[in-house]
Backbone as CSV, one residue per row, in Angstrom:
resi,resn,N_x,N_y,N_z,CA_x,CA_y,CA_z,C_x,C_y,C_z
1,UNK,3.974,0.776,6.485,2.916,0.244,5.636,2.012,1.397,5.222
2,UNK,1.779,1.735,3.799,1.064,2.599,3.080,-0.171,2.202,2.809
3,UNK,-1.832,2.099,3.552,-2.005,1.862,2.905,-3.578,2.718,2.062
4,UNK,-3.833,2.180,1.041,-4.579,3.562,0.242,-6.028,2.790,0.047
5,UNK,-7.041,3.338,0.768,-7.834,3.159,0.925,-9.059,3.754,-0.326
6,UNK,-9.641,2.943,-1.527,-10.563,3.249,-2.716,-12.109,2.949,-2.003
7,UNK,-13.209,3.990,-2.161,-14.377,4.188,-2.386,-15.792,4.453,-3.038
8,UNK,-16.401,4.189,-3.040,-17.652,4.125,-3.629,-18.833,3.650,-3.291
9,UNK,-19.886,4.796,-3.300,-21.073,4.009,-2.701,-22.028,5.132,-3.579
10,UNK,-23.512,4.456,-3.449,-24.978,5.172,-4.130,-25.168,6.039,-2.943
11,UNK,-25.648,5.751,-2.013,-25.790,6.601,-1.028,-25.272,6.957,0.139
12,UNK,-23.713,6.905,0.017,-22.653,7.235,1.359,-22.387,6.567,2.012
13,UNK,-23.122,5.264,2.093,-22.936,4.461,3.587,-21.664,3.446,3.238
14,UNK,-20.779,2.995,1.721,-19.727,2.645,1.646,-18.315,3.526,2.241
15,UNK,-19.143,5.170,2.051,-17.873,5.965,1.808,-17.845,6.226,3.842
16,UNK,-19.300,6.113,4.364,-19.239,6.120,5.383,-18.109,5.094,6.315
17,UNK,-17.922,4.103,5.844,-17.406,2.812,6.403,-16.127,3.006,5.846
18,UNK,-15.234,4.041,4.687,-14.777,4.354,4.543,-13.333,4.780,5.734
19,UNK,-14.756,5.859,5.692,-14.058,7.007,6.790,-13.727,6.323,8.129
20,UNK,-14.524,4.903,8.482,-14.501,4.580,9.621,-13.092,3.520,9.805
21,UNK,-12.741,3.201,8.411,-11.233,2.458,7.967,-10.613,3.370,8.487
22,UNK,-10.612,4.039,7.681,-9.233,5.698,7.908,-8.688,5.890,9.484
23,UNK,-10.151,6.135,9.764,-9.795,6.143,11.157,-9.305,5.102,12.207
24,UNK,-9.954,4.034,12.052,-9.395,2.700,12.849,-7.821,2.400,12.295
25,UNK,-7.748,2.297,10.887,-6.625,1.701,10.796,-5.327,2.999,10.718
26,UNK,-5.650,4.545,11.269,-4.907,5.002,11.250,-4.123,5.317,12.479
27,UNK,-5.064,4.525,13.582,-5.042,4.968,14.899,-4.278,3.554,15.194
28,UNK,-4.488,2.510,14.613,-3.505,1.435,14.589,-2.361,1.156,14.071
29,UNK,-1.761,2.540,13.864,-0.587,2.688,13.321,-0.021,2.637,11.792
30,UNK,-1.194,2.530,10.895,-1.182,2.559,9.126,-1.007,3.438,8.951
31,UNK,-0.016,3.920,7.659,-0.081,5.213,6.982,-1.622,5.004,5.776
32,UNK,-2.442,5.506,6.280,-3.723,5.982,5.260,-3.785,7.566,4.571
33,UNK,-4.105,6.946,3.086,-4.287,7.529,2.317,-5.473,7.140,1.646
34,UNK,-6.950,7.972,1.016,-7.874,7.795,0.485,-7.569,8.485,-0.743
35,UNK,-7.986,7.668,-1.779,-7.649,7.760,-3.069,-8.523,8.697,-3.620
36,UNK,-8.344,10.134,-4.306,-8.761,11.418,-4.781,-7.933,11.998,-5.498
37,UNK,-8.335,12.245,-6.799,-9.691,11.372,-7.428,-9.162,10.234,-7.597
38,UNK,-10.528,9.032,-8.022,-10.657,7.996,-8.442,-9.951,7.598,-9.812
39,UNK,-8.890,7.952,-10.240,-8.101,7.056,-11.301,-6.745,6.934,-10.964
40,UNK,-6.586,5.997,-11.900,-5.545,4.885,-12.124,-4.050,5.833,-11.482
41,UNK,-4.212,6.651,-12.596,-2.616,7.019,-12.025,-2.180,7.921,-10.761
42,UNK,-3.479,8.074,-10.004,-3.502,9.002,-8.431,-3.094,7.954,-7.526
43,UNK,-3.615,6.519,-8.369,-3.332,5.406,-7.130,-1.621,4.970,-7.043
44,UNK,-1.398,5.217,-8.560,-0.544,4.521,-8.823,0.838,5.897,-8.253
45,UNK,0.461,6.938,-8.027,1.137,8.096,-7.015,1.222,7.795,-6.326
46,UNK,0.342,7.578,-5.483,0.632,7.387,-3.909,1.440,6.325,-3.293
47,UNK,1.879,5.318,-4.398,2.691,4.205,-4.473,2.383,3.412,-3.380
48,UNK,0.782,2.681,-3.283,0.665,2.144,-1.999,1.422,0.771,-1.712
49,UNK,1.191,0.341,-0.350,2.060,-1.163,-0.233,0.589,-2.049,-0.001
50,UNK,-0.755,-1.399,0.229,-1.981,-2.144,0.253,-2.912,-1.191,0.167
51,UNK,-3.956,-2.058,-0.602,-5.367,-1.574,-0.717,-6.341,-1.921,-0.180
52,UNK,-7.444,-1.311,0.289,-8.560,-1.468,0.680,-9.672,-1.000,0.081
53,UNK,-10.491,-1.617,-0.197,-11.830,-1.429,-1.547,-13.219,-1.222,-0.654
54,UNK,-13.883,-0.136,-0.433,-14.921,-0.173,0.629,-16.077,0.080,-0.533
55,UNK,-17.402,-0.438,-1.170,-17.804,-0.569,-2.259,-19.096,-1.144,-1.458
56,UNK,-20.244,-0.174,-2.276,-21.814,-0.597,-2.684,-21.936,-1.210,-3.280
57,UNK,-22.930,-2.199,-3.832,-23.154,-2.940,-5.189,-24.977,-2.105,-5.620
58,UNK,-25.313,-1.431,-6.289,-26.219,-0.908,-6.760,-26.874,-1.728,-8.234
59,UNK,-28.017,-1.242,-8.611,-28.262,-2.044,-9.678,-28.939,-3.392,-9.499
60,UNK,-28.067,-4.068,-10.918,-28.217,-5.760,-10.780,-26.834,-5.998,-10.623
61,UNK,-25.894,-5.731,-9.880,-24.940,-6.443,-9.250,-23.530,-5.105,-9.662
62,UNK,-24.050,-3.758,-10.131,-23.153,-2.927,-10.592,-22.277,-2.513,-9.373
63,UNK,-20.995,-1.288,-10.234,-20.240,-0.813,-8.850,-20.895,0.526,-9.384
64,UNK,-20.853,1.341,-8.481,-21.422,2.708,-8.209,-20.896,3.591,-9.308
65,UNK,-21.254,4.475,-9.817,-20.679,5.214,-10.844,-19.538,5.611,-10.025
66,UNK,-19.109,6.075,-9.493,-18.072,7.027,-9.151,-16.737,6.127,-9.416
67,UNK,-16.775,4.599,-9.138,-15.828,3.242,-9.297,-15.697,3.093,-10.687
68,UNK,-16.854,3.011,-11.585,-16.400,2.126,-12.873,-15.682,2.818,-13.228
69,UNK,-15.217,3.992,-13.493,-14.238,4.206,-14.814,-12.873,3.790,-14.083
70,UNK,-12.317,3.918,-12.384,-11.207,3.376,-11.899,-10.935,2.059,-12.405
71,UNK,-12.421,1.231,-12.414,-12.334,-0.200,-12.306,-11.710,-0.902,-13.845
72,UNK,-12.394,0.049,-15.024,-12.281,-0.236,-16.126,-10.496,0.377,-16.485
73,UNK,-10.151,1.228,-15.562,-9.067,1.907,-16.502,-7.926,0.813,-15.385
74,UNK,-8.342,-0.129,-14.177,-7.262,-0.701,-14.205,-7.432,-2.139,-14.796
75,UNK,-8.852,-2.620,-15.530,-8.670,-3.683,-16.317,-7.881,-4.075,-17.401
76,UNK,-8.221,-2.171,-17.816,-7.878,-2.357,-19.299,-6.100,-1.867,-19.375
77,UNK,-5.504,-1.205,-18.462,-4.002,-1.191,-18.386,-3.265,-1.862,-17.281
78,UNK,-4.230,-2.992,-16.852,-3.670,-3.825,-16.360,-2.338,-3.727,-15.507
79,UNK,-2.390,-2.755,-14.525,-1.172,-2.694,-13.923,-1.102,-3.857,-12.533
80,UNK,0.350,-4.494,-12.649,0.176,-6.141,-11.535,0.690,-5.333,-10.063
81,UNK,0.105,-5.893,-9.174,0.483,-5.333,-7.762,1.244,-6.225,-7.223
82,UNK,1.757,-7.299,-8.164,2.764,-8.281,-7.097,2.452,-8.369,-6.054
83,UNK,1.851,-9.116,-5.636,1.852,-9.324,-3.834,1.077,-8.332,-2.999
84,UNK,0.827,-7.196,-3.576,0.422,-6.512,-2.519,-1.279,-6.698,-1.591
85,UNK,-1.076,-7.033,-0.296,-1.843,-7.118,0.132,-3.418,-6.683,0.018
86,UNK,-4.654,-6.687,0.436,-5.358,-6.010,0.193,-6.864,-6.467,0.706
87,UNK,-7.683,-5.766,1.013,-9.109,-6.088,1.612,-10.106,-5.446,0.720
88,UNK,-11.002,-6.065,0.695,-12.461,-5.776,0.320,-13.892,-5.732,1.461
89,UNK,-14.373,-4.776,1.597,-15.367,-4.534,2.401,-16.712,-4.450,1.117
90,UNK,-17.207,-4.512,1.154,-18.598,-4.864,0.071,-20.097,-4.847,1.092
91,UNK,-20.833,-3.424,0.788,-22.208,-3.996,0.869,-23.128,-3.498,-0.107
92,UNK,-24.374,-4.465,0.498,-25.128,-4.973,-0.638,-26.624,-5.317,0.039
93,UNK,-27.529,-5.607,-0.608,-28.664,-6.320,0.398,-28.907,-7.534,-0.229
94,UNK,-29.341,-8.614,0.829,-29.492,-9.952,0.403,-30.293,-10.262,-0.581
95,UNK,-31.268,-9.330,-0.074,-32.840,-9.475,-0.937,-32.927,-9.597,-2.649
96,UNK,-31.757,-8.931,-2.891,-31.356,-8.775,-4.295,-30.740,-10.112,-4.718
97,UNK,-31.023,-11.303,-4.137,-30.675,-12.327,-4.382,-28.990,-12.483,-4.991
98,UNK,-28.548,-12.980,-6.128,-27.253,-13.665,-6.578,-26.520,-12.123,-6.710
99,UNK,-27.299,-10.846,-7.102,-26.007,-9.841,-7.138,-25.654,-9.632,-5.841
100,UNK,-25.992,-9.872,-4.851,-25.793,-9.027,-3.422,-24.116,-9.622,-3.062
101,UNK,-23.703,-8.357,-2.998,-22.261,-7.458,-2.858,-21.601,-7.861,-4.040
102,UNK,-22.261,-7.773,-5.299,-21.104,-8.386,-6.648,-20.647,-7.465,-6.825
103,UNK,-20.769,-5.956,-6.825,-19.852,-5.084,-6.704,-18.477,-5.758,-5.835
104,UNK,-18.254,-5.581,-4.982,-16.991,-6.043,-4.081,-16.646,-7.669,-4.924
105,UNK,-16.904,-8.232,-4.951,-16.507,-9.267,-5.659,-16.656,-8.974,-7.336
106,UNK,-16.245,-8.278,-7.756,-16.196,-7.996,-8.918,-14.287,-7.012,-8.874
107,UNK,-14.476,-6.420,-7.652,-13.036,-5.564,-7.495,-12.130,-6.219,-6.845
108,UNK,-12.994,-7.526,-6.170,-11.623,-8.189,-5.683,-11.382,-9.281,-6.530
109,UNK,-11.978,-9.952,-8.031,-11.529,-10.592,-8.894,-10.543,-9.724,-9.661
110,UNK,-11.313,-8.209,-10.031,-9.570,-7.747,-10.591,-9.046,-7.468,-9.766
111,UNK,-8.605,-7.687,-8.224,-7.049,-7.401,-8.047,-6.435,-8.806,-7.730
112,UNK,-7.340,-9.523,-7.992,-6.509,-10.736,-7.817,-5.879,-11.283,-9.333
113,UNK,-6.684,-10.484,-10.251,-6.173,-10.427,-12.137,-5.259,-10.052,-11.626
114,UNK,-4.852,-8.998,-11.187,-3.697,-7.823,-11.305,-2.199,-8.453,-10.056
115,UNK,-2.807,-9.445,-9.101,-1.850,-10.523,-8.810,-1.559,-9.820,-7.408
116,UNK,-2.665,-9.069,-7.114,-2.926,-9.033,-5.226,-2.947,-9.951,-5.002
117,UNK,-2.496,-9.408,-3.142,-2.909,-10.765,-2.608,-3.913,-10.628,-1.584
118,UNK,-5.206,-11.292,-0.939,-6.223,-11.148,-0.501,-6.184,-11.204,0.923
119,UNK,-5.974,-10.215,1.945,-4.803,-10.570,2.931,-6.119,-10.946,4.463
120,UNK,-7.432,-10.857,3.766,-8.321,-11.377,4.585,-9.325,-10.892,3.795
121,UNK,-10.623,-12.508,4.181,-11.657,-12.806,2.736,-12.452,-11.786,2.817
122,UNK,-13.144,-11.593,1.801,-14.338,-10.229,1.954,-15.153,-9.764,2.779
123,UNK,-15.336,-9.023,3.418,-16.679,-9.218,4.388,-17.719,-8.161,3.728
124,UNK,-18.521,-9.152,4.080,-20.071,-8.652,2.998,-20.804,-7.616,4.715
125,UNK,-21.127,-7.027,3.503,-22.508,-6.163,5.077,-23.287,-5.944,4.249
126,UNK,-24.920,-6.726,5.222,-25.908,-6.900,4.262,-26.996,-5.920,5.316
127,UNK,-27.400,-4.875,3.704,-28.373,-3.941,4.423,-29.265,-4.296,5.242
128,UNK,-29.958,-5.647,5.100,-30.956,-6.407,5.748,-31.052,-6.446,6.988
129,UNK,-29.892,-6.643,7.334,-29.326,-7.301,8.449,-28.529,-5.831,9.318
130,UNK,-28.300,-4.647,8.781,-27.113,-4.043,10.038,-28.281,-2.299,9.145
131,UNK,-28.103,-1.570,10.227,-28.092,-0.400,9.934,-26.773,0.635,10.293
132,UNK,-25.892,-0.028,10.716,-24.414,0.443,11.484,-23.327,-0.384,10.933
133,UNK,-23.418,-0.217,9.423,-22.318,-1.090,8.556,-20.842,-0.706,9.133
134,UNK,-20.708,0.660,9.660,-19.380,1.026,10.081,-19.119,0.357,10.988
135,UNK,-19.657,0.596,12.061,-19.635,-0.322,13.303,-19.263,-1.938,13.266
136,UNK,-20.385,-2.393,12.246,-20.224,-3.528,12.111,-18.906,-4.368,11.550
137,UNK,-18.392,-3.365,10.690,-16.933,-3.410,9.533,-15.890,-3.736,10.866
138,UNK,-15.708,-2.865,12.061,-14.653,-2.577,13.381,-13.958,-3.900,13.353
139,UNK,-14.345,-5.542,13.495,-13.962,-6.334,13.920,-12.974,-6.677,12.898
140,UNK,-13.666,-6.651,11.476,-13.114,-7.176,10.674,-11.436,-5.952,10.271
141,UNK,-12.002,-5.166,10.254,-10.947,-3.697,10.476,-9.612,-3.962,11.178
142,UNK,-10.035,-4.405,12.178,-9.269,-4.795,13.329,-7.901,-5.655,12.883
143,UNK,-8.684,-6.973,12.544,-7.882,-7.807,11.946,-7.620,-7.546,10.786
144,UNK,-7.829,-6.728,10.258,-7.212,-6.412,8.800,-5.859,-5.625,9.126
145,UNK,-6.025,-4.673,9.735,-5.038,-4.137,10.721,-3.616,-4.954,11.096
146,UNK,-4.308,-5.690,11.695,-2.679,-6.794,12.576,-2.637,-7.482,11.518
147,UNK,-3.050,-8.029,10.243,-2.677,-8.629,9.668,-1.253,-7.574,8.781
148,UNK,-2.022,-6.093,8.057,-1.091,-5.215,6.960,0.166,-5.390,8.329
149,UNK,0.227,-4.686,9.923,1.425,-4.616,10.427,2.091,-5.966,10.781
150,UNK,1.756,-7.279,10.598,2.322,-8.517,10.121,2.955,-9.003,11.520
């Protein structure tokens, strides 16, 4: 199982939780790969068998600059992932009322356009609430884990 792990955050703490994927799910036996640079056809190299989306929501409900042009260049060439598995990690703060984590739910509506499959539901981490989003991500990690080795 390949799988290729996409990032983005305003101030590190997505890319932080990132790094903390890489590591958990590499030590659980995943082949990880972090996607560099951020477009379409680096992803579409690495020929993954799943994705993982670790994503800020900044703004009024935006994805981080470093994401949109990935996000836009796989709307707009629309490439389908058949089946392929995939997670979304998303944070955000509550306080920001209806956008909080629409970034992440904005990347996991297109890969479900693109005909992923959602291989466990989003988990939101809300600034409010955690100062140890990595930490906090572990459980869900976990089971994201035994789910990709099936």
């Amino acid at each position: 199982m390949h799988l290729v792990i996409i990032s983005g955050s305003v101030f590190g703490t997505a890319n932080l939780v990132a790094d903390e994927a890489q590591t958990l799910l590499g030590n659980a036996g995943v082949q990880v790969s972090r996607l560099q640079p951020l477009t379409l056809d680096a992803l579409l190299a690495l020929a993954p068998d799943a994705l993982l989306v670790c994503t800020s929501t900044t703004g009024m409900g935006e994805l981080p600059d470093a994401l949109v042009p990935l996000f836009h260049e796989m709307r707009d060439r629309f490439p389908l992932l058949n089946g392929k598995p995939f997670g979304v990690i998303a944070l955000g703060d509550s306080a920001y009322g209806d956008t909080f984590c629409m970034a992440g739910e904005q990347f996991r509506e297109l890969l479900l356009e693109l005909q992923a499959s959602e291989a466990l539901a989003m988990l939101q981490l809300d600034a409010s609430e955690t100062v140890t989003p990595e930490t906090d991500a572990e459980p869900w990690l976990q089971e994201f884990a035994a789910l990709l080795r099936g």
